[in-house]
XYZ file of C-alpha atoms in Angstrom:
608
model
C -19.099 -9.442 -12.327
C -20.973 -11.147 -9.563
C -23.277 -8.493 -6.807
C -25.135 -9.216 -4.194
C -28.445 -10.555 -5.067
C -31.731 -8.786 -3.263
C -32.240 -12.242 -1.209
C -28.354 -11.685 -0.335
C -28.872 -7.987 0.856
C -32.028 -8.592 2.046
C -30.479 -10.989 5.110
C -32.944 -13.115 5.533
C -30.735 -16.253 5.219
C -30.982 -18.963 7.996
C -29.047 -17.893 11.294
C -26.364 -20.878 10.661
C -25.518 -19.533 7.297
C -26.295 -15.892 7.661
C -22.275 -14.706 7.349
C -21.593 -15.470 3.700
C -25.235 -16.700 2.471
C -23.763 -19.963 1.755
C -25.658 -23.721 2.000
C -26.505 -25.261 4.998
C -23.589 -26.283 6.757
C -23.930 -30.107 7.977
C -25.097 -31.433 11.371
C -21.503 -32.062 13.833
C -21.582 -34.437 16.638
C -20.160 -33.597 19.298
C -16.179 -33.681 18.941
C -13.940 -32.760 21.666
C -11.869 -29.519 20.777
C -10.822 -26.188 23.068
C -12.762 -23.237 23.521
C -10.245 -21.764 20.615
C -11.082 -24.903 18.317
C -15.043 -24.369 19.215
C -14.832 -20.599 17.854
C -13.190 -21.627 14.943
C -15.048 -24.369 13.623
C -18.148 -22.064 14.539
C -16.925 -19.363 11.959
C -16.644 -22.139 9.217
C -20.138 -23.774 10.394
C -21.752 -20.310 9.757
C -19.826 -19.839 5.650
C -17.316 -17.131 7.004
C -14.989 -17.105 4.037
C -12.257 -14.275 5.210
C -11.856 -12.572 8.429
C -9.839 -9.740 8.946
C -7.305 -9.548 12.155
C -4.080 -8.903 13.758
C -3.028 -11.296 16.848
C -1.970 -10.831 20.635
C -1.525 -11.943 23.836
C -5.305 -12.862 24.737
C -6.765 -13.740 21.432
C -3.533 -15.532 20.502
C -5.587 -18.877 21.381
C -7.928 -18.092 18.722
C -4.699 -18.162 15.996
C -3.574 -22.019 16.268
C -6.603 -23.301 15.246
C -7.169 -20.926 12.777
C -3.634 -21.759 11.149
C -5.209 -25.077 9.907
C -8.764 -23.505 8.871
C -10.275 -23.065 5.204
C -11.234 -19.421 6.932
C -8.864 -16.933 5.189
C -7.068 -14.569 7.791
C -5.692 -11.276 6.050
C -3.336 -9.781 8.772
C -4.295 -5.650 8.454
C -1.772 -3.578 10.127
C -3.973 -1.512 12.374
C -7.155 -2.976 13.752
C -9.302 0.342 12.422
C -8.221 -1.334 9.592
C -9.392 -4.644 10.308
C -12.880 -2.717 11.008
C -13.504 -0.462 8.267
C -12.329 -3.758 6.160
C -15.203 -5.897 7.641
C -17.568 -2.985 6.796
C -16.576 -2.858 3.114
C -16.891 -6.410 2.813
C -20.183 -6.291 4.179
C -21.255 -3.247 2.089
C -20.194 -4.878 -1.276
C -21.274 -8.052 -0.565
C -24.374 -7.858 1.818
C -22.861 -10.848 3.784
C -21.651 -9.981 7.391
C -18.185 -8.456 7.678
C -15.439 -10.081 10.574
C -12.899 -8.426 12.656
C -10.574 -9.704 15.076
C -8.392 -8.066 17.436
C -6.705 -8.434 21.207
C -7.465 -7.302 24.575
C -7.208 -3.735 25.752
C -5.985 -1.025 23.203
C -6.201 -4.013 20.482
C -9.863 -4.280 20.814
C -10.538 -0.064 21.343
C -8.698 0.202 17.880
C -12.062 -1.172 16.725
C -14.102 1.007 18.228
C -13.997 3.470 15.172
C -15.231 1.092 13.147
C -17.704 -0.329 14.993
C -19.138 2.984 16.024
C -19.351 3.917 12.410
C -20.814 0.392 11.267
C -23.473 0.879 14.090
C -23.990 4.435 12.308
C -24.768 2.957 9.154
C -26.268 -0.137 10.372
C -23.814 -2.506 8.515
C -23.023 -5.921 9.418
C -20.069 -6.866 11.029
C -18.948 -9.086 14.260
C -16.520 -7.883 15.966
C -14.434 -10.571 18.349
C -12.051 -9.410 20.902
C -9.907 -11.450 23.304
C -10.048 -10.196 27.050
C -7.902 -11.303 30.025
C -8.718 -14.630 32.036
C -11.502 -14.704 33.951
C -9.742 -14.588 37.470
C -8.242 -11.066 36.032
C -11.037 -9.087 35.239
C -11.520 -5.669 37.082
C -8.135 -5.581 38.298
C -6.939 -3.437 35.320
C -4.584 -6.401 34.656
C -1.801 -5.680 31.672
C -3.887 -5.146 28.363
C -7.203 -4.977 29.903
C -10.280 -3.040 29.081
C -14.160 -3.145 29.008
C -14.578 -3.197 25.603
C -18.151 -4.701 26.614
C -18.981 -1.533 28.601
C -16.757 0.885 26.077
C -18.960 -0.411 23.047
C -22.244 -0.828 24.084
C -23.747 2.491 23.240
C -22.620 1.052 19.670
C -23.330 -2.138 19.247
C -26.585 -3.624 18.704
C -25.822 -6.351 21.105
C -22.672 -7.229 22.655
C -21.115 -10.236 24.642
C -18.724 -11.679 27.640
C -18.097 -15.123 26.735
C -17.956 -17.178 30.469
C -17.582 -20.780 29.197
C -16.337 -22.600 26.396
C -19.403 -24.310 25.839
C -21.632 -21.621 24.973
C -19.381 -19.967 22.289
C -21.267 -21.879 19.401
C -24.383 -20.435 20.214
C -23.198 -17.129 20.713
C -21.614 -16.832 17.913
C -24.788 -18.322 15.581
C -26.549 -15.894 17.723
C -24.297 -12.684 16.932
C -24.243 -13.359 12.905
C -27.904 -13.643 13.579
C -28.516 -10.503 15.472
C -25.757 -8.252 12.890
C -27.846 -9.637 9.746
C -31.375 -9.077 10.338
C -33.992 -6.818 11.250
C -31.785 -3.575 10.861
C -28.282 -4.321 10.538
C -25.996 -3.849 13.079
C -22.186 -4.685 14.499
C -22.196 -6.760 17.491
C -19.197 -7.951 19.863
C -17.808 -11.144 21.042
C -15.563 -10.642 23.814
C -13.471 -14.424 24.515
C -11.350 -14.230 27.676
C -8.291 -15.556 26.967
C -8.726 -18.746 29.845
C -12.304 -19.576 27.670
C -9.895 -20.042 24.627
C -7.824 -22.424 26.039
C -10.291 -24.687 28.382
C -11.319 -27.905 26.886
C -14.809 -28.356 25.555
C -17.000 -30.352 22.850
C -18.115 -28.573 19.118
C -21.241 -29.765 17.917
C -23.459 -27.663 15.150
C -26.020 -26.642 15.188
C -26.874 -24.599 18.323
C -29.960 -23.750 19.726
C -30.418 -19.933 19.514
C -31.549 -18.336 22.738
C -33.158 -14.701 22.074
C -36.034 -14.216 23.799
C -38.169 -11.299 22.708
C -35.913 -10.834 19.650
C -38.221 -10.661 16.368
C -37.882 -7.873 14.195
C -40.998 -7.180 12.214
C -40.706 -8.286 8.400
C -44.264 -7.571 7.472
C -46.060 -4.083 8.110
C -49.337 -3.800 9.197
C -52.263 -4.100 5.936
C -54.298 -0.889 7.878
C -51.067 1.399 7.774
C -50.113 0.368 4.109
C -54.246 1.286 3.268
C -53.721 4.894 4.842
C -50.376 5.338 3.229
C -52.079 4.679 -0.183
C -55.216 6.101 0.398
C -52.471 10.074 1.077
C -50.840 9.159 -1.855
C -53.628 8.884 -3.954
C -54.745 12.277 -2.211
C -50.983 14.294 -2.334
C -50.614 16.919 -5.268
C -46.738 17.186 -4.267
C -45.530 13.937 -3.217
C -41.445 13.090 -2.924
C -40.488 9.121 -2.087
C -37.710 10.406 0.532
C -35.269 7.169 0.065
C -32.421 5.994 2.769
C -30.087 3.045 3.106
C -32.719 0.804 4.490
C -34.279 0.046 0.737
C -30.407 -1.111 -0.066
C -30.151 -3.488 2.983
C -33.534 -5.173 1.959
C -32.454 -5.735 -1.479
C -35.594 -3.428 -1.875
C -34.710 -1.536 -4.893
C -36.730 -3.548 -8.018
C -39.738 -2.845 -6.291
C -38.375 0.599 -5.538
C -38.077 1.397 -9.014
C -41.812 -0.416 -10.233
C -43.259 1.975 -7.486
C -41.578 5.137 -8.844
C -42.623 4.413 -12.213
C -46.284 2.600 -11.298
C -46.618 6.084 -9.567
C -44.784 8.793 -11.222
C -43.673 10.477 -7.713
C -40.412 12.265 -7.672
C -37.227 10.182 -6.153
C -34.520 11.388 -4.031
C -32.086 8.901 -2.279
C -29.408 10.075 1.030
C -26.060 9.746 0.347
C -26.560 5.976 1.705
C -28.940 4.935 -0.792
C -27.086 6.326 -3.735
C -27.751 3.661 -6.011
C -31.177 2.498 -5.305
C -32.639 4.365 -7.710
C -30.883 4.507 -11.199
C -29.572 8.479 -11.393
C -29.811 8.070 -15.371
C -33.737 7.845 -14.052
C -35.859 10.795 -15.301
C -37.912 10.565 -11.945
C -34.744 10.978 -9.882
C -34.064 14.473 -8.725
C -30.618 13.159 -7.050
C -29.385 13.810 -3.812
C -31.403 15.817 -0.673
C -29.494 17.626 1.832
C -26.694 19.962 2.830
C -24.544 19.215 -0.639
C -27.856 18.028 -2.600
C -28.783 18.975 -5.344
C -31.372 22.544 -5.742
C -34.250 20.264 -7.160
C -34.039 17.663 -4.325
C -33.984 19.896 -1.825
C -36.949 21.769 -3.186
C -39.080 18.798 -3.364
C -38.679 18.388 0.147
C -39.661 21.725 0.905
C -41.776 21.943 -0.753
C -43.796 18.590 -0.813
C -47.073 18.024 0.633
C -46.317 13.899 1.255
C -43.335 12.894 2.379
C -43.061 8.968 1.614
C -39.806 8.167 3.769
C -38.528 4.688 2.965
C -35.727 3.297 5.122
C -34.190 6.452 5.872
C -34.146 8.519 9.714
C -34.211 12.071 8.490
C -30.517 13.160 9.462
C -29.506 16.440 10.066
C -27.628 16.520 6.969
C -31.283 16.128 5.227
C -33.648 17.815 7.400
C -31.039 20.900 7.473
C -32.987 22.873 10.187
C -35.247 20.558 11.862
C -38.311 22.669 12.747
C -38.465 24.495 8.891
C -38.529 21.242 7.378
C -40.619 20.338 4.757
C -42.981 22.303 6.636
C -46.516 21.312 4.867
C -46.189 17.845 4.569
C -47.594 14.657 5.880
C -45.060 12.136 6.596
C -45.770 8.510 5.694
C -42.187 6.897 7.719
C -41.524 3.516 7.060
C -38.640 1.567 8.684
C -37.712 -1.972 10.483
C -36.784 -0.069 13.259
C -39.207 1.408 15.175
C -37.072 3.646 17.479
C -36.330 5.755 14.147
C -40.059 6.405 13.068
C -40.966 9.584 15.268
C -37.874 10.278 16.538
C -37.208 13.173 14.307
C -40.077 13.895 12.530
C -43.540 12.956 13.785
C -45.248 10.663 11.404
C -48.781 10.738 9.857
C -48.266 6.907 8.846
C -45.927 5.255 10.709
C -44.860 1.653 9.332
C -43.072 -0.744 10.478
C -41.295 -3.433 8.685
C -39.047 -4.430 6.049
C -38.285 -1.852 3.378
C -39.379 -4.848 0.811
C -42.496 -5.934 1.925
C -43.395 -2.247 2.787
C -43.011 -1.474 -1.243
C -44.270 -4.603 -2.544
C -47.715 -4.007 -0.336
C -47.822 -0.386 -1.470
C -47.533 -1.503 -5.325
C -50.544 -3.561 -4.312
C -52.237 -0.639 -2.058
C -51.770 1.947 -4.763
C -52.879 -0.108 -7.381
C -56.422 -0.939 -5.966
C -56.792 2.545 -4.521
C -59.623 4.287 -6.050
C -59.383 7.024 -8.221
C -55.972 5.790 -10.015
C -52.968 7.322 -10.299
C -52.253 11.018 -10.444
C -49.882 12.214 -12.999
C -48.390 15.284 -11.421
C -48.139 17.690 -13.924
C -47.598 20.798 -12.255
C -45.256 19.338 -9.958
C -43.392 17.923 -12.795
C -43.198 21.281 -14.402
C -42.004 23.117 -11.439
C -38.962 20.586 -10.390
C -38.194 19.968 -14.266
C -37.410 23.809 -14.710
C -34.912 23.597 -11.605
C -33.346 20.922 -13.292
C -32.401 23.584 -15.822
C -32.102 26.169 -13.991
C -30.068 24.681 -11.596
C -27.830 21.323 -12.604
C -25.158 20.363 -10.549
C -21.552 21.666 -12.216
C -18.437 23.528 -11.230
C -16.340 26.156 -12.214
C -12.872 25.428 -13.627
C -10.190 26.821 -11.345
C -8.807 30.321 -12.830
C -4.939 29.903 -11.355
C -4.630 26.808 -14.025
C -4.946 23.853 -11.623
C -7.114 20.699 -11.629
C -10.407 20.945 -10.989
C -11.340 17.907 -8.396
C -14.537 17.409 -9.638
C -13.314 16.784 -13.399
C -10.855 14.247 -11.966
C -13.575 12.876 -10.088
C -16.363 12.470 -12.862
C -13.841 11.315 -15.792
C -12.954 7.970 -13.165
C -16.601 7.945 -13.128
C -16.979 8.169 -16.856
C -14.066 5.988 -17.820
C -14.681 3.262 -15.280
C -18.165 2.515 -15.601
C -21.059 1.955 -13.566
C -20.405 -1.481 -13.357
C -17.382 -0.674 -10.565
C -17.309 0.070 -6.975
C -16.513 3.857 -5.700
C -15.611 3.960 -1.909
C -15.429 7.359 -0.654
C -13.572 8.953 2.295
C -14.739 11.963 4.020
C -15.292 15.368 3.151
C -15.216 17.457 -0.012
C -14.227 14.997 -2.057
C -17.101 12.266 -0.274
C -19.832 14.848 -1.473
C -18.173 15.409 -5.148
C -17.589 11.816 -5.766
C -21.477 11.523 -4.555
C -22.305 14.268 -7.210
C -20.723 14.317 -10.144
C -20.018 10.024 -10.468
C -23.131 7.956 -11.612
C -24.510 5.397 -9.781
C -26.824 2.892 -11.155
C -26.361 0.131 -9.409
C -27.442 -1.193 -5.958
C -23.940 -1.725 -4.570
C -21.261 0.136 -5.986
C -21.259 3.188 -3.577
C -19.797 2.816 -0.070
C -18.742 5.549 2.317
C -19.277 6.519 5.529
C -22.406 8.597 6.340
C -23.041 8.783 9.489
C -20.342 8.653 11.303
C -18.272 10.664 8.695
C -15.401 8.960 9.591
C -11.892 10.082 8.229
C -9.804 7.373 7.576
C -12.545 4.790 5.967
C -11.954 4.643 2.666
C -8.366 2.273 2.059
C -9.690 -0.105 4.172
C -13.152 -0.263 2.988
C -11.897 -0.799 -0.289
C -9.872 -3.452 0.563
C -13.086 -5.638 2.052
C -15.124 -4.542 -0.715
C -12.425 -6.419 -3.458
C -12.119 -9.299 -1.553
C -15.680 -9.675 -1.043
C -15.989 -9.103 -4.846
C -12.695 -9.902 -6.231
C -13.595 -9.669 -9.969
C -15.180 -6.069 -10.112
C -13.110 -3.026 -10.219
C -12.844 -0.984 -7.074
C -12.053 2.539 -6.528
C -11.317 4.535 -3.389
C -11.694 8.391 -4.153
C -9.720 9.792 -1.030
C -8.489 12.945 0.254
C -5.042 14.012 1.338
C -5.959 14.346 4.994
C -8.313 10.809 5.238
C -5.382 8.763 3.176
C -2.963 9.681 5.719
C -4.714 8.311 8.406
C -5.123 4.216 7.166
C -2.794 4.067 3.913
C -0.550 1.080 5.548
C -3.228 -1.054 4.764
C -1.810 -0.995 1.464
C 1.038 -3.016 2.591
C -1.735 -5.697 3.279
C -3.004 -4.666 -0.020
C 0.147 -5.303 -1.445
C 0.997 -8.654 0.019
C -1.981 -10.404 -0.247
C -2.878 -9.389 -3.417
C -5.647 -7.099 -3.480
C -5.377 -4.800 -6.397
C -8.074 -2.000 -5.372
C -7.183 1.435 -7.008
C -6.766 5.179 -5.296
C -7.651 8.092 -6.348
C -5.877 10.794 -3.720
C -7.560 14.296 -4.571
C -4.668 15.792 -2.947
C -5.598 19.836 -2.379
C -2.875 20.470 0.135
C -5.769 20.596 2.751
C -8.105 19.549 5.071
C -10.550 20.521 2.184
C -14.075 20.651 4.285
C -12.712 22.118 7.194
C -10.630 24.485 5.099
C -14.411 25.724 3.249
C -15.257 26.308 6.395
C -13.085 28.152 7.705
C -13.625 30.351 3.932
C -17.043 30.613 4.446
C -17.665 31.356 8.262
C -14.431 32.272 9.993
C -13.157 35.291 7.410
C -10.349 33.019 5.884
C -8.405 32.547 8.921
C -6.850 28.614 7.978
C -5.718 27.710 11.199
C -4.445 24.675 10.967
C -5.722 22.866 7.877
C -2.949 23.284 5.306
C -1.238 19.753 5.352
C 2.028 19.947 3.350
C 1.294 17.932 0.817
C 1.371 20.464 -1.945
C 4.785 22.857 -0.742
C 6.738 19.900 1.065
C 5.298 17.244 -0.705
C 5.400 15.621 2.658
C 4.707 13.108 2.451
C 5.271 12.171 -1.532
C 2.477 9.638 -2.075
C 4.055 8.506 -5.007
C 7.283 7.549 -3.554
C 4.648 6.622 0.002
C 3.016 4.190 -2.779
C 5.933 2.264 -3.714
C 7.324 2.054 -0.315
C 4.033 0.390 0.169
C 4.097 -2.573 -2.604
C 2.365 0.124 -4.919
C 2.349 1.296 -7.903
C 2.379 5.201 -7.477
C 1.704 7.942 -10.191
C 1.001 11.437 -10.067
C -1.610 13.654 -12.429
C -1.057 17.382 -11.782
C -2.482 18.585 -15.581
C -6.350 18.245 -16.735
C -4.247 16.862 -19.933
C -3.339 14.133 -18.385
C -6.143 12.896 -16.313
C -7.562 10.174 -18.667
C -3.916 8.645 -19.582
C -3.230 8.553 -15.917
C -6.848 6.663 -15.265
C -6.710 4.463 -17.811
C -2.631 3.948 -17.048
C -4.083 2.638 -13.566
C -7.298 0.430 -15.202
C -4.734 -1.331 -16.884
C -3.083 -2.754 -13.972
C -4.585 -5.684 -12.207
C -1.179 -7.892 -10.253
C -1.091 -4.196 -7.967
C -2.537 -1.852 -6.046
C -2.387 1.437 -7.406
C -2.477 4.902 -6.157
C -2.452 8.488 -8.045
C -1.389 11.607 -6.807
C -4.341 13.878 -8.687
C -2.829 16.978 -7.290
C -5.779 19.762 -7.517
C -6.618 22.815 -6.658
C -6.933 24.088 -2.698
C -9.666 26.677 -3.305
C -12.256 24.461 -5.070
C -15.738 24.590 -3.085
C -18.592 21.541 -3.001
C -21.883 23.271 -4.033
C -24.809 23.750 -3.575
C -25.046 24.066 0.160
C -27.080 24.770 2.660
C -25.234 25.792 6.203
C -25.273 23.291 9.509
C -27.911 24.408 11.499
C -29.590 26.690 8.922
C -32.931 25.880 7.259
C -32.989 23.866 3.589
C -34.880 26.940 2.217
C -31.820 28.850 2.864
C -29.890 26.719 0.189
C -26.928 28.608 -1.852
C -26.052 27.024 -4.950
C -23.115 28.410 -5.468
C -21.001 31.482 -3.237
C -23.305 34.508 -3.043
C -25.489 32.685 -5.273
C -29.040 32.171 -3.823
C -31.822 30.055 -5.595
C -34.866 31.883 -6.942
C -37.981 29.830 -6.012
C -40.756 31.170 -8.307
C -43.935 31.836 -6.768
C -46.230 29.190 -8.050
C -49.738 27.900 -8.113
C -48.869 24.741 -5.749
């Protein structure tokens, strides 16, 4: 199985080749070509192997050349497709993901996407044709700002105005997605730019003025953030996506372990930190798990690597973690402070911020601290409080035992892409991840819809390991014709459907804090079977099965691991009353944490 290397995820690569990590593309003379010709041969100059697209009227340009290119089109049949696909490739691979669509509603199809890419600071470029020139701003047929539309999500976004310049903008929007912290940016190509005449010559000349992200932090900050960990009785190392995107997590791990500090990683750096690890206390948050959420708490140093302290983490903001210092570290500095004040604030890559620490810590006087006590305290909430379920008493399948026997059978070695909601936070609980890599979703944005998609970039982007997409009734209604492009270009990714009949989170919700009143969540997939996503499977170029007994589970898994020419989807059809536990309430404080209905932890008075 081949994974993105820490150099890959790290994108540092140089701005030519930054798309795919591949060698230096060769010098070009000047050839004469059109504008269409110029943005084609600059997506193979910069090692884009596969972009994902559906034509129209003003980036229909754009397709001619492309017919003759070594660049690999897969024509999605929704541009939120073509989005979310560009995202998992990215994810997977650590390579920047590409999406083309049209003018007007064809390029606000992407918005989704790139809204929830700019969320979760992935990597894509997003190009979009617009009308000619001479028709901009007079709401011509198929026209819309997408410029104006996205810019509140994008890190950077263009207006192409001449043929000429689309080489360098293009070098310079794989440049800006890839490094510092990730990002989508747009390339907006009117359709007359397409089709003028010009001259392709590689490479360009890159024009960012005041663009340079800071790699390395600053030696007096990493001193003070050593010199509180070598004072903290309680420390946590609070861990977010960024370690993942700088291919951070081997020095992660030599820290932990140089250190002995207690781990927890957000649901988008599951995977940075082994959870077989005895140090790692698993997830923080509003679904995390009672020891996690207690170490925040309760810590007295909070060492924050590449992560922003979300809501979803911080729980209330003002009773958080309420007697520690904060040591923030981040390669953007808009996110240190902007939450949380910060004792130590550092700025730079999450890789060079660890490897200095390892150094830091190492020479710090007075060694390193063992943390008994602390130890002692979190290891008895372990026990006292390990994440499980309780098997449904009306004889249906439990989700979560569908959800951790894929886990089991399939292997760490896979990749699990989530959708949104209940079954998101099980598949984040109760399926082991122990490898940078292999667990995509979408975190901040929370966006229904994601997970088809998102597995269909990640398998192309790695077409030898096994991908799995564990997706709700509700999200797999929204994007499943993408496996009709699954099916036809032969992407085999698999689908778990945990298929309560529901609108499962909303439908908790609505148990917990409106009195039981379901208005509007029940979706028909259990008493219509409408729609029957077996039958919906095959009509798609799938191979469709159904699992409705806890007998049957591991047949019907390892049924689907045998088949590799398909994609496949199973109907798990579970219970509608399971519950994702523990939890602590939107807009309540962490210390307020149930971990299970009516079922508050005890925290122990102790000598902390």
């Amino acid at each position: 199985m081949t994974r993105p290397t820490p150099e890959t995820l790290a994108h540092r690569a140089n701005p030519a080749t930054v798309a795919a990590g591949a060698p230096a593309s060769a010098v070009v003379t000047p050839v004469p070509t059109s504008g269409a010709g110029a943005l084609v041969r600059s997506l193979e100059a910069l090692g884009v192997e596969v972009v994902f697209g559906i034509p129209g009227g003003a980036i229909l340009p754009a397709y001619d050349p492309l017919f003759d290119s070594k660049v690999r089109h897969i024509l999605v049949r929704h541009e939120q497709g073509a989005g979310h696909a560009a995202t998992g490739y990215a994810q997977a691979t650590g390579r920047v993901g590409v999406c083309i669509a049209t003018s007007g509603p064809g390029a606000t199809n992407l918005v989704t996407p790139i809204a929830d890419a700019y969320m979760d600071s992935v990597p894509i470029v997003a190009i979009t044709g617009q009308v000619a020139r001479p028709s901009i701003g007079t709401d011509a047929f198929q026209e819309a700002d997408i410029q104006g539309i996205t810019l509140p999500i994008t890190k950077h976004n263009f207006l192409v105005q001449t043929p000429e310049e689309l080489p360098r903008i293009l070098a310079e929007a794989f440049h800006l997605a890839a490094t510092g912290r990730p990002g989508p940016v747009l390339v907006d190509i009117p359709k007359d730019v397409l089709q003028l005449p010009t001259t392709f010559a590689w490479p360009p000349t890159l024009d960012l003025p005041g663009y340079r992200p800071t790699l390395h932090p600053h030696g007096k900050q990493i001193r003070e953030a050593a010199r509180l960990i070598a004072a903290a009785r309680r420390p946590v190392l609070y861990v977010g996506g960024g370690v993942l995107k700088a291919g951070a997590t081997e020095g992660l791990k030599k820290l932990a372990e140089m250190t002995g500090i207690p781990v927890v990683t957000t649901l988008m750096a599951l995977g940075s930190f082994p959870d077989s690890h005895p140090q790692h206390l698993g997830m923080p948050g509003m679904h995390g798990t009672v020891p996690a959420v207690y170490a925040l708490q309760k810590s007295d140093l909070l060492i924050t690597l590449g992560a922003r302290f979300d809501d979803r983490v911080t729980g209330k903001l003002d009773s958080f973690a309420p007697d520690a210092k904060v040591v923030h570290a981040d390669i953007d500095p808009a996110e240190i402070g902007k939450n949380r004040h910060a004792d130590v604030p550092i700025v730079g890559d999450a890789r060079h911020v660890i490897d200095e620490l390892i150094a830091a810590v190492s020479a710090t006087a007075g060694g390193i601290k063992q943390y008994e006590s602390w130890w002692a305290t979190l290891n008895e909430l372990r026990e006292r409080y390990p994440l499980g379920y309780d098997e449904p008493t009306d004889g249906t399948l439990a989700p979560q035992y569908v959800i951790q026997r894929i886990g089991e059978l399939v292997g760490p070695e896979a990749i699990y892409v989530a959708g949104v909601g209940q079954h998101q936070m099980w598949a984040s609980q109760f399926i082991r991840y122990e490898r940078p890599g292999t667990w995509l979703n979408s975190g901040g944005a929370g966006t229904m819809g994601y997970a088809v998609p998102a597995a269909m970039g990640a398998k192309v982007g790695r077409p030898d390991t096994a991908v799995w997409a564990i997706d709700g009734d509700g999200c797999f209604q929204m994007t499943n014709q993408e496996l009709a492009t699954c099916a036809l270009e032969g992407i085999p990714v698999k689908i778990a459907v945990i298929n309560n009949g529901n609108l499962g989170m909303v439908r908790q919700w609505q148990t917990l804090f409106y009195d039981g009143r379901y208005s509007n969540t029940e979706l028909g997939t259990h008493k219509h079977r409408i729609p029957d996503f077996v039958k919906l499977a095959e009509a798609l170029g799938c191979i469709g099965l159904r699992c409705e007994s806890k007998d049957d589970v591991d047949k019907i898994i390892k049924q689907a691991m045998e088949i590799n020419d398909a994609p496949v989807v199973i109907d798990f059809t579970v219970g509608k009353d399971a519950m994702v536990w523990p939890m602590v309430a939107a807009g309540t404080s962490n210390d307020e944490i149930m971990f299970a209905r009516d079922v508050r932890p005890s925290f122990e008075e102790d000598d902390l």
